[in-house]
PDB file of C-alpha atoms in Angstrom:
ATOM      1  CA  PHE A   1    -217.313 239.701  48.652  1.00  0.00           C
ATOM      2  CA  GLY A   2    -217.700 241.165  52.330  1.00  0.00           C
ATOM      3  CA  SER A   3    -216.546 244.800  52.933  1.00  0.00           C
ATOM      4  CA  TRP A   4    -214.254 245.310  49.832  1.00  0.00           C
ATOM      5  CA  ARG A   5    -214.348 247.768  47.224  1.00  0.00           C
ATOM      6  CA  LEU A   6    -213.490 247.812  43.857  1.00  0.00           C
ATOM      7  CA  VAL A   7    -211.614 250.661  42.319  1.00  0.00           C
ATOM      8  CA  ILE A   8    -211.292 251.217  38.619  1.00  0.00           C
ATOM      9  CA  ALA A   9    -208.345 253.738  37.695  1.00  0.00           C
ATOM     10  CA  GLY A  10    -207.919 254.897  34.466  1.00  0.00           C
ATOM     11  CA  ASP A  11    -209.337 255.094  31.221  1.00  0.00           C
ATOM     12  CA  GLY A  12    -210.420 253.660  27.926  1.00  0.00           C
ATOM     13  CA  PRO A  13    -212.758 254.255  25.365  1.00  0.00           C
ATOM     14  CA  ARG A  14    -215.719 256.742  26.384  1.00  0.00           C
ATOM     15  CA  GLU A  15    -218.501 254.799  25.754  1.00  0.00           C
ATOM     16  CA  TYR A  16    -217.153 251.603  27.125  1.00  0.00           C
ATOM     17  CA  VAL A  17    -216.357 253.798  30.199  1.00  0.00           C
ATOM     18  CA  ALA A  18    -219.973 254.622  30.229  1.00  0.00           C
ATOM     19  CA  THR A  19    -221.752 251.196  30.015  1.00  0.00           C
ATOM     20  CA  LEU A  20    -219.072 249.760  32.811  1.00  0.00           C
ATOM     21  CA  LYS A  21    -220.434 253.037  35.171  1.00  0.00           C
ATOM     22  CA  LYS A  22    -224.019 251.880  34.409  1.00  0.00           C
ATOM     23  CA  LYS A  23    -223.563 248.832  34.691  1.00  0.00           C
ATOM     24  CA  ALA A  24    -222.175 249.723  38.331  1.00  0.00           C
ATOM     25  CA  ALA A  25    -224.287 252.630  39.235  1.00  0.00           C
ATOM     26  CA  ASN A  26    -226.608 250.991  41.736  1.00  0.00           C
ATOM     27  CA  SER A  27    -222.987 250.286  43.643  1.00  0.00           C
ATOM     28  CA  HIS A  28    -221.547 252.511  46.711  1.00  0.00           C
ATOM     29  CA  ARG A  29    -218.374 250.076  46.300  1.00  0.00           C
ATOM     30  CA  ILE A  30    -217.401 250.295  43.320  1.00  0.00           C
ATOM     31  CA  ILE A  31    -215.503 253.583  42.416  1.00  0.00           C
ATOM     32  CA  PHE A  32    -214.481 255.086  39.259  1.00  0.00           C
ATOM     33  CA  THR A  33    -210.831 257.437  39.411  1.00  0.00           C
ATOM     34  CA  GLY A  34    -210.365 258.079  35.965  1.00  0.00           C
ATOM     35  CA  TRP A  35    -206.750 258.511  35.157  1.00  0.00           C
ATOM     36  CA  VAL A  36    -204.551 258.855  38.208  1.00  0.00           C
ATOM     37  CA  GLU A  37    -201.190 260.346  38.919  1.00  0.00           C
ATOM     38  CA  GLY A  38    -198.717 261.295  41.403  1.00  0.00           C
ATOM     39  CA  GLU A  39    -199.535 261.231  44.948  1.00  0.00           C
ATOM     40  CA  ALA A  40    -202.871 259.886  44.024  1.00  0.00           C
ATOM     41  CA  LYS A  41    -201.624 257.314  42.306  1.00  0.00           C
ATOM     42  CA  GLU A  42    -199.377 256.564  45.383  1.00  0.00           C
ATOM     43  CA  SER A  43    -202.279 256.548  48.072  1.00  0.00           C
ATOM     44  CA  LEU A  44    -204.174 254.168  46.254  1.00  0.00           C
ATOM     45  CA  LEU A  45    -201.422 251.478  45.745  1.00  0.00           C
ATOM     46  CA  ARG A  46    -200.266 252.019  48.940  1.00  0.00           C
ATOM     47  CA  ASN A  47    -204.019 250.890  50.027  1.00  0.00           C
ATOM     48  CA  ALA A  48    -204.380 248.943  47.654  1.00  0.00           C
ATOM     49  CA  SER A  49    -205.113 244.506  48.878  1.00  0.00           C
ATOM     50  CA  LEU A  50    -204.955 243.744  45.835  1.00  0.00           C
ATOM     51  CA  LEU A  51    -204.195 245.315  41.934  1.00  0.00           C
ATOM     52  CA  ALA A  52    -205.837 242.526  39.152  1.00  0.00           C
ATOM     53  CA  LEU A  53    -205.680 243.050  35.899  1.00  0.00           C
ATOM     54  CA  PRO A  54    -207.779 240.954  33.599  1.00  0.00           C
ATOM     55  CA  SER A  55    -206.348 241.878  30.305  1.00  0.00           C
ATOM     56  CA  ARG A  56    -206.874 240.063  27.257  1.00  0.00           C
ATOM     57  CA  GLN A  57    -203.166 241.151  26.154  1.00  0.00           C
ATOM     58  CA  GLU A  58    -200.847 242.945  27.997  1.00  0.00           C
ATOM     59  CA  ASN A  59    -196.816 243.479  26.542  1.00  0.00           C
ATOM     60  CA  PHE A  60    -196.081 244.232  29.687  1.00  0.00           C
ATOM     61  CA  GLY A  61    -197.906 245.928  32.398  1.00  0.00           C
ATOM     62  CA  PHE A  62    -196.408 248.732  34.594  1.00  0.00           C
ATOM     63  CA  CYS A  63    -198.768 249.130  36.919  1.00  0.00           C
ATOM     64  CA  VAL A  64    -198.510 245.399  37.542  1.00  0.00           C
ATOM     65  CA  LEU A  65    -194.804 246.020  38.860  1.00  0.00           C
ATOM     66  CA  GLU A  66    -196.062 249.658  40.450  1.00  0.00           C
ATOM     67  CA  ALA A  67    -198.231 247.725  42.322  1.00  0.00           C
ATOM     68  CA  MET A  68    -195.516 244.548  42.742  1.00  0.00           C
ATOM     69  CA  ALA A  69    -193.070 247.415  43.826  1.00  0.00           C
ATOM     70  CA  ARG A  70    -195.226 248.361  47.119  1.00  0.00           C
ATOM     71  CA  GLY A  71    -195.463 244.779  47.842  1.00  0.00           C
ATOM     72  CA  VAL A  72    -199.096 244.710  46.659  1.00  0.00           C
ATOM     73  CA  PRO A  73    -199.881 240.915  45.237  1.00  0.00           C
ATOM     74  CA  VAL A  74    -201.561 240.528  41.914  1.00  0.00           C
ATOM     75  CA  LEU A  75    -204.124 239.154  39.888  1.00  0.00           C
ATOM     76  CA  LEU A  76    -203.350 238.358  36.407  1.00  0.00           C
ATOM     77  CA  THR A  77    -204.795 236.264  33.164  1.00  0.00           C
ATOM     78  CA  PRO A  78    -202.382 234.522  31.464  1.00  0.00           C
ATOM     79  CA  GLN A  79    -202.388 237.070  28.631  1.00  0.00           C
ATOM     80  CA  VAL A  80    -200.050 239.609  30.633  1.00  0.00           C
ATOM     81  CA  ASN A  81    -196.550 238.669  29.831  1.00  0.00           C
ATOM     82  CA  LEU A  82    -195.121 238.668  33.009  1.00  0.00           C
ATOM     83  CA  ALA A  83    -197.868 235.990  34.871  1.00  0.00           C
ATOM     84  CA  ARG A  84    -195.891 233.123  33.755  1.00  0.00           C
ATOM     85  CA  GLU A  85    -192.972 234.586  35.974  1.00  0.00           C
ATOM     86  CA  ILE A  86    -195.217 236.469  38.418  1.00  0.00           C
ATOM     87  CA  ASP A  87    -196.551 232.625  39.179  1.00  0.00           C
ATOM     88  CA  ALA A  88    -193.427 230.633  39.275  1.00  0.00           C
ATOM     89  CA  ALA A  89    -192.624 233.435  42.109  1.00  0.00           C
ATOM     90  CA  ASN A  90    -195.804 232.893  44.069  1.00  0.00           C
ATOM     91  CA  ALA A  91    -196.236 236.872  43.520  1.00  0.00           C
ATOM     92  CA  GLY A  92    -200.050 236.798  42.640  1.00  0.00           C
ATOM     93  CA  TRP A  93    -202.383 234.506  41.398  1.00  0.00           C
ATOM     94  CA  ILE A  94    -203.085 234.084  37.432  1.00  0.00           C
ATOM     95  CA  VAL A  95    -206.778 233.066  36.281  1.00  0.00           C
ATOM     96  CA  GLU A  96    -208.237 232.364  33.159  1.00  0.00           C
ATOM     97  CA  ARG A  97    -210.604 235.295  32.520  1.00  0.00           C
ATOM     98  CA  ASP A  98    -214.212 233.133  33.176  1.00  0.00           C
ATOM     99  CA  GLN A  99    -212.767 232.387  36.695  1.00  0.00           C
ATOM    100  CA  LEU A 100    -212.048 235.816  37.367  1.00  0.00           C
ATOM    101  CA  THR A 101    -214.894 235.783  40.055  1.00  0.00           C
ATOM    102  CA  HIS A 102    -213.626 232.384  41.812  1.00  0.00           C
ATOM    103  CA  GLY A 103    -209.652 234.055  41.731  1.00  0.00           C
ATOM    104  CA  LEU A 104    -210.683 237.196  43.570  1.00  0.00           C
ATOM    105  CA  ALA A 105    -212.817 235.550  46.051  1.00  0.00           C
ATOM    106  CA  ALA A 106    -209.695 233.059  46.760  1.00  0.00           C
ATOM    107  CA  ALA A 107    -207.307 235.685  46.981  1.00  0.00           C
ATOM    108  CA  LEU A 108    -209.597 238.073  49.098  1.00  0.00           C
ATOM    109  CA  ALA A 109    -210.088 235.595  51.639  1.00  0.00           C
ATOM    110  CA  ASP A 110    -206.994 234.653  52.792  1.00  0.00           C
ATOM    111  CA  GLU A 111    -205.166 237.635  54.467  1.00  0.00           C
ATOM    112  CA  ARG A 112    -201.741 235.973  55.232  1.00  0.00           C
ATOM    113  CA  LEU A 113    -201.530 234.164  51.930  1.00  0.00           C
ATOM    114  CA  ARG A 114    -202.075 238.276  50.357  1.00  0.00           C
ATOM    115  CA  ALA A 115    -199.541 239.264  52.915  1.00  0.00           C
ATOM    116  CA  SER A 116    -197.309 236.216  51.844  1.00  0.00           C
ATOM    117  CA  ARG A 117    -197.309 237.077  48.349  1.00  0.00           C
ATOM    118  CA  GLY A 118    -197.465 240.517  48.619  1.00  0.00           C
ATOM    119  CA  LYS A 119    -193.975 240.467  50.161  1.00  0.00           C
ATOM    120  CA  ALA A 120    -192.927 238.075  47.179  1.00  0.00           C
ATOM    121  CA  ALA A 121    -193.797 240.473  44.940  1.00  0.00           C
ATOM    122  CA  GLN A 122    -191.757 243.272  46.350  1.00  0.00           C
ATOM    123  CA  VAL A 123    -188.792 241.115  46.155  1.00  0.00           C
ATOM    124  CA  PHE A 124    -190.361 239.984  42.487  1.00  0.00           C
ATOM    125  CA  ALA A 125    -190.485 243.657  41.210  1.00  0.00           C
ATOM    126  CA  GLN A 126    -186.426 244.558  42.197  1.00  0.00           C
ATOM    127  CA  ARG A 127    -185.760 242.684  38.822  1.00  0.00           C
ATOM    128  CA  TYR A 128    -187.127 245.899  37.186  1.00  0.00           C
ATOM    129  CA  SER A 129    -186.399 248.518  39.397  1.00  0.00           C
ATOM    130  CA  TRP A 130    -184.608 251.865  37.673  1.00  0.00           C
ATOM    131  CA  GLN A 131    -181.156 250.902  39.790  1.00  0.00           C
ATOM    132  CA  LYS A 132    -181.227 247.551  38.183  1.00  0.00           C
ATOM    133  CA  THR A 133    -182.559 248.142  34.814  1.00  0.00           C
ATOM    134  CA  ALA A 134    -179.840 251.238  34.789  1.00  0.00           C
ATOM    135  CA  ALA A 135    -177.030 248.688  35.681  1.00  0.00           C
ATOM    136  CA  ASP A 136    -178.152 245.794  33.303  1.00  0.00           C
ATOM    137  CA  LEU A 137    -178.534 248.454  30.456  1.00  0.00           C
ATOM    138  CA  ILE A 138    -174.356 249.632  31.310  1.00  0.00           C
ATOM    139  CA  ASP A 139    -172.870 245.974  31.618  1.00  0.00           C
ATOM    140  CA  LEU A 140    -174.850 246.146  28.049  1.00  0.00           C
ATOM    141  CA  TYR A 141    -173.040 249.070  26.564  1.00  0.00           C
ATOM    142  CA  GLU A 142    -169.992 248.071  27.963  1.00  0.00           C
ATOM    143  CA  GLU A 143    -170.057 244.844  26.444  1.00  0.00           C
ATOM    144  CA  VAL A 144    -171.061 246.104  23.098  1.00  0.00           C
ATOM    145  CA  ARG A 145    -168.413 248.595  23.520  1.00  0.00           C
ATOM    146  CA  CYS A 146    -165.779 245.690  24.518  1.00  0.00           C
ATOM    147  CA  SER A 147    -166.869 243.189  21.634  1.00  0.00           C
ATOM    148  CA  THR A 148    -166.692 246.467  19.016  1.00  0.00           C
ATOM    149  CA  ARG A 149    -163.064 247.223  20.301  1.00  0.00           C
ATOM    150  CA  SER A 150    -161.676 243.871  19.891  1.00  0.00           C
ATOM    151  CA  ARG A 151    -163.175 243.447  16.362  1.00  0.00           C
ATOM    152  CA  HIS A 152    -160.735 246.261  15.344  1.00  0.00           C
TER     153      HIS A 152
END
């Protein structure tokens, strides 16, 4: 993978994280940040070329949308519930867990394709912006209010 670095951000069970750190002990290209927030998180996302979430089960994946909103394409497993929609929008790569190495190699090998999918990711993420979500909720509440009124 050339000069790429792997940044593992977030927390997990202490024993599992310790096992991962032990496996990565001889690599200067794997960085464990632990939990990140605020400007540290912004910096990681701004400087990322790809966000990978090879999850066995993910109900939504806020980190996925946070990265996509900043134009970072994503590599996901099909068990991330947004995977189908992201694949249809050409905003990332969807790979099975046993194909993760191949998927990462393909995603990291083509800078133009990453940029193209990053732009598509940014457009996709706008569907879930706070402004869009708030407007959708207001519309829903108005619809419920009007339907309740018409029953009386």
